[in-house]
mmCIF file of C-alpha atoms and ligand atoms in Angstrom:
data_model
loop_
_atom_site.group_PDB
_atom_site.id
_atom_site.type_symbol
_atom_site.label_atom_id
_atom_site.label_comp_id
_atom_site.label_asym_id
_atom_site.label_seq_id
_atom_site.Cartn_x
_atom_site.Cartn_y
_atom_site.Cartn_z
ATOM 1 C CA MET A 1 -13.438 29.085 -9.210
ATOM 2 C CA ALA A 2 -16.301 31.576 -9.263
ATOM 3 C CA LYS A 3 -19.106 30.430 -6.941
ATOM 4 C CA GLU A 4 -21.354 29.007 -9.585
ATOM 5 C CA LYS A 5 -22.466 25.519 -10.473
ATOM 6 C CA ILE A 6 -20.799 22.147 -9.931
ATOM 7 C CA ALA A 7 -21.863 18.661 -10.930
ATOM 8 C CA VAL A 8 -21.532 15.341 -9.159
ATOM 9 C CA LEU A 9 -21.626 11.857 -10.646
ATOM 10 C CA THR A 10 -20.973 8.268 -9.620
ATOM 11 C CA SER A 11 -19.230 6.014 -12.112
ATOM 12 C CA GLY A 12 -18.065 2.390 -12.427
ATOM 13 C CA GLY A 13 -19.178 -0.276 -9.964
ATOM 14 C CA ASP A 14 -21.402 1.079 -7.215
ATOM 15 C CA ALA A 15 -20.202 0.982 -3.610
ATOM 16 C CA PRO A 16 -21.986 1.397 -0.289
ATOM 17 C CA GLY A 17 -21.275 4.915 0.929
ATOM 18 C CA MET A 18 -21.452 6.554 -2.483
ATOM 19 C CA ASN A 19 -24.734 8.149 -1.412
ATOM 20 C CA ALA A 20 -23.092 9.623 1.665
ATOM 21 C CA ALA A 21 -20.442 11.164 -0.597
ATOM 22 C CA VAL A 22 -23.056 12.563 -2.997
ATOM 23 C CA ARG A 23 -24.975 13.946 -0.041
ATOM 24 C CA ALA A 24 -21.863 15.651 1.321
ATOM 25 C CA VAL A 25 -21.071 17.204 -2.068
ATOM 26 C CA VAL A 26 -24.637 18.485 -2.478
ATOM 27 C CA ARG A 27 -24.942 19.835 1.056
ATOM 28 C CA ALA A 28 -21.433 21.338 1.228
ATOM 29 C CA GLY A 29 -21.814 22.855 -2.232
ATOM 30 C CA ILE A 30 -25.192 24.449 -1.551
ATOM 31 C CA ASN A 31 -24.095 25.651 1.875
ATOM 32 C CA LYS A 32 -21.176 27.399 0.213
ATOM 33 C CA GLY A 33 -23.461 29.128 -2.274
ATOM 34 C CA LEU A 34 -22.998 26.831 -5.274
ATOM 35 C CA GLY A 35 -25.648 25.273 -7.456
ATOM 36 C CA VAL A 36 -25.264 21.493 -7.623
ATOM 37 C CA VAL A 37 -26.317 19.284 -10.524
ATOM 38 C CA GLY A 38 -26.624 15.525 -10.122
ATOM 39 C CA VAL A 39 -25.547 13.574 -13.211
ATOM 40 C CA HIS A 40 -27.257 10.238 -13.775
ATOM 41 C CA ARG A 41 -25.517 7.004 -14.815
ATOM 42 C CA GLY A 42 -21.924 8.192 -14.679
ATOM 43 C CA TYR A 43 -20.393 9.920 -17.692
ATOM 44 C CA ASN A 44 -23.356 8.750 -19.793
ATOM 45 C CA GLY A 45 -25.418 11.469 -18.133
ATOM 46 C CA LEU A 46 -23.078 14.100 -19.563
ATOM 47 C CA LEU A 47 -23.558 12.631 -23.034
ATOM 48 C CA ASN A 48 -27.332 12.247 -22.817
ATOM 49 C CA GLY A 49 -28.208 15.345 -20.828
ATOM 50 C CA ASP A 50 -29.456 13.113 -18.010
ATOM 51 C CA VAL A 51 -28.998 15.536 -15.126
ATOM 52 C CA VAL A 52 -31.083 16.865 -12.272
ATOM 53 C CA GLU A 53 -30.796 20.040 -10.171
ATOM 54 C CA MET A 54 -30.127 19.042 -6.580
ATOM 55 C CA ASN A 55 -31.360 20.803 -3.474
ATOM 56 C CA LEU A 56 -30.745 20.187 0.206
ATOM 57 C CA ARG A 57 -33.659 17.760 0.352
ATOM 58 C CA SER A 58 -32.673 15.781 -2.780
ATOM 59 C CA VAL A 59 -30.254 13.814 -0.632
ATOM 60 C CA SER A 60 -32.436 13.354 2.447
ATOM 61 C CA ASP A 61 -32.703 9.764 3.684
ATOM 62 C CA THR A 62 -29.829 8.604 1.502
ATOM 63 C CA ILE A 63 -26.894 8.401 3.921
ATOM 64 C CA ASN A 64 -28.047 4.981 5.119
ATOM 65 C CA ARG A 65 -28.770 3.552 1.667
ATOM 66 C CA GLY A 66 -26.528 1.276 -0.391
ATOM 67 C CA GLY A 67 -26.145 1.662 -4.150
ATOM 68 C CA THR A 68 -26.137 5.135 -5.642
ATOM 69 C CA VAL A 69 -29.158 7.386 -6.029
ATOM 70 C CA LEU A 70 -27.440 8.927 -9.058
ATOM 71 C CA TYR A 71 -27.193 5.479 -10.691
ATOM 72 C CA THR A 72 -23.904 4.457 -12.266
ATOM 73 C CA ALA A 73 -22.440 3.055 -15.462
ATOM 74 C CA ARG A 74 -19.221 2.212 -17.226
ATOM 75 C CA SER A 75 -19.558 4.348 -20.345
ATOM 76 C CA LYS A 76 -18.028 3.051 -23.582
ATOM 77 C CA GLU A 77 -19.021 6.150 -25.561
ATOM 78 C CA TYR A 78 -17.400 8.521 -23.089
ATOM 79 C CA ASN A 79 -14.102 6.646 -23.373
ATOM 80 C CA THR A 80 -13.442 8.052 -26.850
ATOM 81 C CA PRO A 81 -11.967 11.468 -27.724
ATOM 82 C CA GLU A 82 -15.345 12.443 -29.224
ATOM 83 C CA GLY A 83 -17.157 11.327 -26.083
ATOM 84 C CA VAL A 84 -14.977 13.433 -23.793
ATOM 85 C CA GLU A 85 -15.357 16.450 -26.085
ATOM 86 C CA LYS A 86 -19.128 16.046 -26.135
ATOM 87 C CA ALA A 87 -19.254 15.784 -22.345
ATOM 88 C CA ALA A 88 -17.077 18.891 -21.954
ATOM 89 C CA ARG A 89 -19.322 20.829 -24.346
ATOM 90 C CA TYR A 90 -22.363 19.766 -22.351
ATOM 91 C CA CYS A 91 -20.772 20.870 -19.069
ATOM 92 C CA ASN A 92 -20.017 24.260 -20.615
ATOM 93 C CA SER A 93 -23.565 24.582 -21.921
ATOM 94 C CA LEU A 94 -24.883 23.914 -18.402
ATOM 95 C CA GLY A 95 -22.468 26.426 -16.894
ATOM 96 C CA VAL A 96 -20.883 23.667 -14.814
ATOM 97 C CA LYS A 97 -17.527 24.907 -13.529
ATOM 98 C CA GLY A 98 -16.361 21.722 -11.888
ATOM 99 C CA VAL A 99 -17.292 18.059 -11.572
ATOM 100 C CA VAL A 100 -16.941 15.722 -8.608
ATOM 101 C CA VAL A 101 -16.448 12.160 -9.864
ATOM 102 C CA ILE A 102 -16.999 9.325 -7.388
ATOM 103 C CA GLY A 103 -15.632 5.985 -8.589
ATOM 104 C CA GLY A 104 -12.550 3.873 -9.206
ATOM 105 C CA ASP A 105 -9.448 4.335 -11.325
ATOM 106 C CA GLY A 106 -11.324 4.001 -14.640
ATOM 107 C CA SER A 107 -13.527 6.881 -13.526
ATOM 108 C CA PHE A 108 -10.413 8.843 -12.524
ATOM 109 C CA ARG A 109 -9.014 8.497 -16.046
ATOM 110 C CA GLY A 110 -12.298 9.902 -17.348
ATOM 111 C CA ALA A 111 -11.980 12.827 -14.947
ATOM 112 C CA ARG A 112 -8.389 13.494 -16.011
ATOM 113 C CA ASP A 113 -9.555 13.626 -19.649
ATOM 114 C CA LEU A 114 -12.457 15.943 -18.845
ATOM 115 C CA THR A 115 -10.103 18.241 -16.924
ATOM 116 C CA ALA A 116 -7.829 18.293 -19.974
ATOM 117 C CA HIS A 117 -10.844 19.528 -21.967
ATOM 118 C CA GLY A 118 -11.246 22.507 -19.652
ATOM 119 C CA VAL A 119 -13.699 21.143 -17.065
ATOM 120 C CA PRO A 120 -11.967 20.958 -13.662
ATOM 121 C CA CYS A 121 -12.583 17.623 -11.952
ATOM 122 C CA VAL A 122 -12.021 16.321 -8.453
ATOM 123 C CA CYS A 123 -12.310 12.572 -7.807
ATOM 124 C CA ILE A 124 -13.375 10.626 -4.755
ATOM 125 C CA PRO A 125 -12.284 6.970 -4.443
ATOM 126 C CA GLY A 126 -15.482 4.937 -4.384
ATOM 127 C CA THR A 127 -15.091 1.201 -4.910
ATOM 128 C CA ILE A 128 -15.401 -1.829 -2.663
ATOM 129 C CA ASP A 129 -12.037 -3.107 -3.949
ATOM 130 C CA ASN A 130 -9.705 -0.711 -2.052
ATOM 131 C CA ASP A 131 -7.499 -0.821 -5.125
ATOM 132 C CA ILE A 132 -6.658 2.862 -5.555
ATOM 133 C CA ALA A 133 -2.906 3.192 -5.040
ATOM 134 C CA CYS A 134 -2.923 6.820 -3.923
ATOM 135 C CA SER A 135 -5.514 6.319 -1.175
ATOM 136 C CA GLU A 136 -5.298 4.015 1.814
ATOM 137 C CA TYR A 137 -9.064 3.719 1.772
ATOM 138 C CA THR A 138 -11.859 3.612 -0.779
ATOM 139 C CA ILE A 139 -15.520 4.182 0.053
ATOM 140 C CA GLY A 140 -17.412 0.895 0.258
ATOM 141 C CA PHE A 141 -14.480 -1.258 1.358
ATOM 142 C CA ASP A 142 -15.526 -1.490 4.992
ATOM 143 C CA THR A 143 -19.125 -2.411 4.186
ATOM 144 C CA ALA A 144 -18.033 -5.017 1.625
ATOM 145 C CA MET A 145 -15.565 -6.597 4.065
ATOM 146 C CA ASN A 146 -18.211 -6.776 6.755
ATOM 147 C CA THR A 147 -20.713 -8.298 4.338
ATOM 148 C CA ALA A 148 -18.139 -10.879 3.259
ATOM 149 C CA MET A 149 -17.410 -11.660 6.901
ATOM 150 C CA GLU A 150 -21.090 -12.098 7.753
ATOM 151 C CA MET A 151 -21.679 -14.321 4.723
ATOM 152 C CA VAL A 152 -18.678 -16.517 5.520
ATOM 153 C CA ASP A 153 -19.824 -16.765 9.149
ATOM 154 C CA LYS A 154 -23.048 -18.285 7.812
ATOM 155 C CA ILE A 155 -21.130 -20.627 5.542
ATOM 156 C CA ARG A 156 -19.014 -21.677 8.528
ATOM 157 C CA ASP A 157 -22.155 -22.847 10.382
ATOM 158 C CA THR A 158 -22.938 -25.374 7.699
ATOM 159 C CA ALA A 159 -19.269 -26.283 7.081
ATOM 160 C CA GLN A 160 -18.956 -27.028 10.782
ATOM 161 C CA SER A 161 -22.129 -29.163 10.881
ATOM 162 C CA HIS A 162 -20.866 -31.299 8.001
ATOM 163 C CA ASP A 163 -17.131 -31.362 8.816
ATOM 164 C CA ARG A 164 -16.490 -29.796 5.430
ATOM 165 C CA CYS A 165 -14.080 -27.428 3.797
ATOM 166 C CA SER A 166 -15.663 -24.318 2.277
ATOM 167 C CA VAL A 167 -13.763 -22.459 -0.398
ATOM 168 C CA VAL A 168 -15.192 -18.954 -0.725
ATOM 169 C CA GLU A 169 -14.437 -16.379 -3.416
ATOM 170 C CA VAL A 170 -14.717 -12.717 -2.468
ATOM 171 C CA MET A 171 -14.633 -9.709 -4.787
ATOM 172 C CA GLY A 172 -11.787 -7.266 -5.301
ATOM 173 C CA ARG A 173 -10.896 -7.459 -8.979
ATOM 174 C CA ARG A 174 -7.059 -7.691 -8.975
ATOM 175 C CA CYS A 175 -6.760 -6.577 -5.358
ATOM 176 C CA GLY A 176 -6.598 -9.020 -2.433
ATOM 177 C CA ASP A 177 -7.557 -6.589 0.328
ATOM 178 C CA ILE A 178 -11.140 -7.822 0.871
ATOM 179 C CA ALA A 179 -9.862 -11.413 0.932
ATOM 180 C CA LEU A 180 -7.089 -10.580 3.382
ATOM 181 C CA GLN A 181 -9.214 -8.662 5.861
ATOM 182 C CA ALA A 182 -12.295 -10.870 5.625
ATOM 183 C CA GLY A 183 -10.051 -13.942 5.709
ATOM 184 C CA ILE A 184 -8.504 -12.830 8.982
ATOM 185 C CA ALA A 185 -11.902 -11.944 10.423
ATOM 186 C CA VAL A 186 -13.362 -15.387 9.709
ATOM 187 C CA GLY A 187 -10.257 -17.296 10.775
ATOM 188 C CA ALA A 188 -9.619 -18.760 7.332
ATOM 189 C CA THR A 189 -7.082 -21.583 7.231
ATOM 190 C CA SER A 190 -5.715 -20.197 3.949
ATOM 191 C CA ILE A 191 -6.145 -16.907 2.135
ATOM 192 C CA LEU A 192 -5.239 -16.776 -1.544
ATOM 193 C CA VAL A 193 -4.623 -13.324 -3.054
ATOM 194 C CA PRO A 194 -3.240 -12.243 -6.432
ATOM 195 C CA GLU A 195 -0.426 -10.285 -4.786
ATOM 196 C CA ILE A 196 1.154 -13.402 -3.240
ATOM 197 C CA GLU A 197 2.126 -16.423 -5.309
ATOM 198 C CA HIS A 198 0.651 -19.638 -4.038
ATOM 199 C CA ASP A 199 0.992 -23.344 -4.383
ATOM 200 C CA LEU A 200 -2.208 -25.281 -3.612
ATOM 201 C CA GLU A 201 -0.355 -28.241 -2.139
ATOM 202 C CA ARG A 202 1.791 -26.108 0.166
ATOM 203 C CA ASP A 203 -0.545 -23.211 0.974
ATOM 204 C CA VAL A 204 -3.894 -24.993 1.173
ATOM 205 C CA VAL A 205 -3.660 -28.788 1.428
ATOM 206 C CA SER A 206 -0.703 -28.885 3.853
ATOM 207 C CA ARG A 207 -2.257 -26.233 6.079
ATOM 208 C CA ILE A 208 -5.561 -28.120 6.184
ATOM 209 C CA LEU A 209 -3.817 -31.403 7.019
ATOM 210 C CA ALA A 210 -1.664 -29.736 9.689
ATOM 211 C CA THR A 211 -4.664 -28.196 11.429
ATOM 212 C CA GLN A 212 -6.676 -31.400 11.000
ATOM 213 C CA ALA A 213 -3.900 -33.216 12.846
ATOM 214 C CA THR A 214 -4.510 -30.895 15.814
ATOM 215 C CA GLY A 215 -8.225 -31.747 15.878
ATOM 216 C CA LYS A 216 -9.803 -29.200 13.528
ATOM 217 C CA LYS A 217 -12.593 -30.672 11.418
ATOM 218 C CA HIS A 218 -13.972 -27.865 9.282
ATOM 219 C CA PHE A 219 -12.058 -25.384 7.192
ATOM 220 C CA ILE A 220 -12.587 -22.063 5.469
ATOM 221 C CA ILE A 221 -10.405 -21.084 2.528
ATOM 222 C CA VAL A 222 -10.883 -17.490 1.339
ATOM 223 C CA VAL A 223 -9.923 -16.826 -2.271
ATOM 224 C CA ALA A 224 -9.705 -13.401 -3.875
ATOM 225 C CA GLU A 225 -11.535 -12.883 -7.168
ATOM 226 C CA GLY A 226 -8.158 -12.114 -8.771
ATOM 227 C CA VAL A 227 -7.117 -15.712 -8.037
ATOM 228 C CA GLY A 228 -10.502 -17.316 -8.726
ATOM 229 C CA GLY A 229 -11.067 -20.969 -9.559
ATOM 230 C CA VAL A 230 -12.869 -21.873 -6.336
ATOM 231 C CA GLU A 231 -14.603 -24.909 -7.874
ATOM 232 C CA GLU A 232 -11.260 -26.373 -8.941
ATOM 233 C CA ILE A 233 -9.667 -25.542 -5.588
ATOM 234 C CA ALA A 234 -12.533 -27.252 -3.725
ATOM 235 C CA ARG A 235 -12.188 -30.334 -5.958
ATOM 236 C CA PHE A 236 -8.429 -30.397 -5.401
ATOM 237 C CA VAL A 237 -8.831 -30.123 -1.630
ATOM 238 C CA GLN A 238 -11.372 -32.947 -1.596
ATOM 239 C CA GLU A 239 -9.171 -35.192 -3.734
ATOM 240 C CA ARG A 240 -5.995 -34.523 -1.758
ATOM 241 C CA THR A 241 -7.463 -34.566 1.776
ATOM 242 C CA GLY A 242 -10.636 -36.644 1.528
ATOM 243 C CA ILE A 243 -12.491 -33.776 3.226
ATOM 244 C CA GLU A 244 -15.803 -33.045 1.560
ATOM 245 C CA SER A 245 -15.475 -29.569 0.055
ATOM 246 C CA ARG A 246 -17.812 -26.955 -1.369
ATOM 247 C CA ALA A 247 -17.220 -23.776 -3.341
ATOM 248 C CA THR A 248 -19.126 -20.501 -3.017
ATOM 249 C CA VAL A 249 -18.735 -17.297 -5.017
ATOM 250 C CA LEU A 250 -20.147 -14.483 -2.866
ATOM 251 C CA GLY A 251 -20.547 -12.119 -5.812
ATOM 252 C CA HIS A 252 -22.611 -8.946 -5.858
ATOM 253 C CA VAL A 253 -24.058 -9.353 -2.383
ATOM 254 C CA GLN A 254 -20.787 -7.653 -1.356
ATOM 255 C CA ARG A 255 -21.670 -4.521 -3.325
ATOM 256 C CA GLY A 256 -25.008 -3.923 -1.638
ATOM 257 C CA GLY A 257 -26.387 -3.064 1.746
ATOM 258 C CA SER A 258 -26.464 -0.170 4.138
ATOM 259 C CA PRO A 259 -22.996 1.407 4.480
ATOM 260 C CA THR A 260 -21.115 0.978 7.735
ATOM 261 C CA LEU A 261 -20.360 3.921 9.977
ATOM 262 C CA ARG A 262 -16.809 4.079 8.615
ATOM 263 C CA ASP A 263 -18.005 4.306 5.021
ATOM 264 C CA ARG A 264 -20.573 6.979 5.869
ATOM 265 C CA VAL A 265 -18.068 9.111 7.777
ATOM 266 C CA VAL A 266 -15.170 8.804 5.307
ATOM 267 C CA ALA A 267 -17.555 9.480 2.402
ATOM 268 C CA SER A 268 -18.893 12.568 4.160
ATOM 269 C CA MET A 269 -15.382 13.892 4.784
ATOM 270 C CA MET A 270 -14.265 13.173 1.235
ATOM 271 C CA GLY A 271 -17.363 14.779 -0.319
ATOM 272 C CA HIS A 272 -16.851 17.898 1.773
ATOM 273 C CA LYS A 273 -13.162 18.033 0.829
ATOM 274 C CA ALA A 274 -13.951 17.699 -2.891
ATOM 275 C CA VAL A 275 -16.176 20.778 -2.769
ATOM 276 C CA GLU A 276 -13.548 22.749 -0.858
ATOM 277 C CA LEU A 277 -10.989 21.832 -3.512
ATOM 278 C CA LEU A 278 -13.197 22.969 -6.405
ATOM 279 C CA ILE A 279 -13.976 26.239 -4.626
ATOM 280 C CA SER A 280 -10.260 26.842 -4.060
ATOM 281 C CA GLY A 281 -9.700 26.534 -7.811
ATOM 282 C CA ALA A 282 -8.027 23.132 -7.647
ATOM 283 C CA SER A 283 -8.545 20.719 -10.497
ATOM 284 C CA ASN A 284 -7.362 17.287 -11.601
ATOM 285 C CA ARG A 285 -7.187 16.161 -7.966
ATOM 286 C CA VAL A 286 -8.082 12.977 -6.117
ATOM 287 C CA VAL A 287 -9.320 13.236 -2.566
ATOM 288 C CA ALA A 288 -7.313 10.570 -0.771
ATOM 289 C CA MET A 289 -6.727 9.093 2.635
ATOM 290 C CA ARG A 290 -3.027 9.093 3.416
ATOM 291 C CA ASP A 291 -1.540 8.360 6.847
ATOM 292 C CA GLY A 292 -5.109 8.232 8.103
ATOM 293 C CA ARG A 293 -5.879 11.808 7.047
ATOM 294 C CA ILE A 294 -8.007 13.201 4.234
ATOM 295 C CA THR A 295 -5.807 15.016 1.738
ATOM 296 C CA ASP A 296 -5.534 15.350 -2.044
ATOM 297 C CA ILE A 297 -3.185 14.428 -4.851
ATOM 298 C CA ASP A 298 -2.912 15.058 -8.597
ATOM 299 C CA ILE A 299 -4.981 12.533 -10.577
ATOM 300 C CA THR A 300 -2.197 11.731 -13.030
ATOM 301 C CA GLU A 301 0.290 11.238 -10.231
ATOM 302 C CA GLY A 302 -2.229 9.111 -8.324
ATOM 303 C CA LEU A 303 -2.887 6.916 -11.349
ATOM 304 C CA SER A 304 0.838 6.299 -11.844
ATOM 305 C CA MET A 305 1.318 5.013 -8.300
ATOM 306 C CA GLU A 306 1.563 1.310 -7.509
ATOM 307 C CA ARG A 307 -0.493 -0.252 -4.779
ATOM 308 C CA VAL A 308 1.392 -1.827 -1.944
ATOM 309 C CA PHE A 309 -0.126 -4.997 -0.534
ATOM 310 C CA ASP A 310 0.174 -5.418 3.229
ATOM 311 C CA LYS A 311 2.456 -8.457 3.281
ATOM 312 C CA ASN A 312 3.039 -8.051 6.989
ATOM 313 C CA LEU A 313 -0.676 -8.430 7.715
ATOM 314 C CA TYR A 314 -0.781 -11.416 5.380
ATOM 315 C CA GLN A 315 2.035 -13.041 7.351
ATOM 316 C CA ILE A 316 0.193 -12.374 10.600
ATOM 317 C CA ALA A 317 -2.894 -14.058 9.123
ATOM 318 C CA MET A 318 -0.851 -17.105 8.154
ATOM 319 C CA ASP A 319 0.877 -17.268 11.557
ATOM 320 C CA ILE A 320 -2.363 -17.351 13.522
ATOM 321 C CA SER A 321 -4.668 -19.415 11.361
ATOM 322 C CA ILE A 322 -3.101 -22.761 12.067
HETATM 323 O O1 F6P B 401 -14.949 -2.919 -8.803
HETATM 324 C C1 F6P B 401 -15.972 -3.462 -8.031
HETATM 325 C C2 F6P B 401 -16.314 -4.842 -8.519
HETATM 326 O O2 F6P B 401 -17.374 -5.351 -7.723
HETATM 327 C C3 F6P B 401 -15.146 -5.830 -8.530
HETATM 328 O O3 F6P B 401 -14.867 -6.353 -7.257
HETATM 329 C C4 F6P B 401 -15.623 -6.841 -9.524
HETATM 330 O O4 F6P B 401 -14.529 -7.440 -10.171
HETATM 331 C C5 F6P B 401 -16.410 -6.015 -10.512
HETATM 332 O O5 F6P B 401 -16.740 -4.798 -9.858
HETATM 333 C C6 F6P B 401 -17.677 -6.662 -10.986
HETATM 334 O O6 F6P B 401 -18.227 -5.846 -11.951
HETATM 335 P P1 F6P B 401 -19.708 -6.010 -12.510
HETATM 336 O O7 F6P B 401 -20.654 -5.474 -11.486
HETATM 337 O O8 F6P B 401 -19.702 -5.213 -13.761
HETATM 338 O O9 F6P B 401 -19.923 -7.466 -12.736
#
């Protein structure tokens, strides 16, 4: 790619650390002699001309901030052949030679389509869900897990005081990774995830009764969003065990807050890598973490991969939470 102008946008659900990735793209791009345009509100910005020229100072004081300074959206209009064409025309009119897209797999599909219309794209996995098959890590996951852990720690205080069972839903869409990791970290008696079939009697009630028999009096059950139904689960537990139970849906608190060190560092590395890829002439690539290293993979190939849930870690969780 000629050293000209690139654009950066954040798309889909926001994630802590997105700002660190934007910052890295802006700083790395400018330091390598490129102009960098920030696109507001995801692909919508390419349809509405909602863009801003970035300079080194545009991203000052953002590495520590949650959310995304570029704003984000899930664009319905962009997800049509006309929308993609319009966005590509706009990129050409701006002289944008490449776009860095920070988001989840829906955003990656948008990037693949834009690339097919002649605008080279490189994606960065940014979602709290950790549900991108081609990358072991997605920006925001660490912060979200830590937030979930802190929130459940608070819930545990009151569950303990009242000898109750707390059934807590954490985010993750169809992915159980936040539930698994946060569940281990809070010592949950049961963790329910969409990747592992469960039976409430066997996997929740029996485990509660078994631990109660050893003297435990309060219980945390962590449920992934992809399983859901925490109110019903809490009612079931109360009916079957006689233990007073409460349900909590943690919700969007998990999407906010200052990113952890891990999210800031991985985002910085991924943003830097995305710029290097565009400069090298690469396109239709996802920056990914594989075997603990930052690398890249074709978007289409990445999208066709299937996520592998860590069943071994799940088994460890079950073995030690009794
Ligand atoms: O993808 C991130 C995520 O927070 C999921 O965990 C959740 O299912 C979804 O986004 C919620 O989306 P919204 O913010 O549109 O309600």
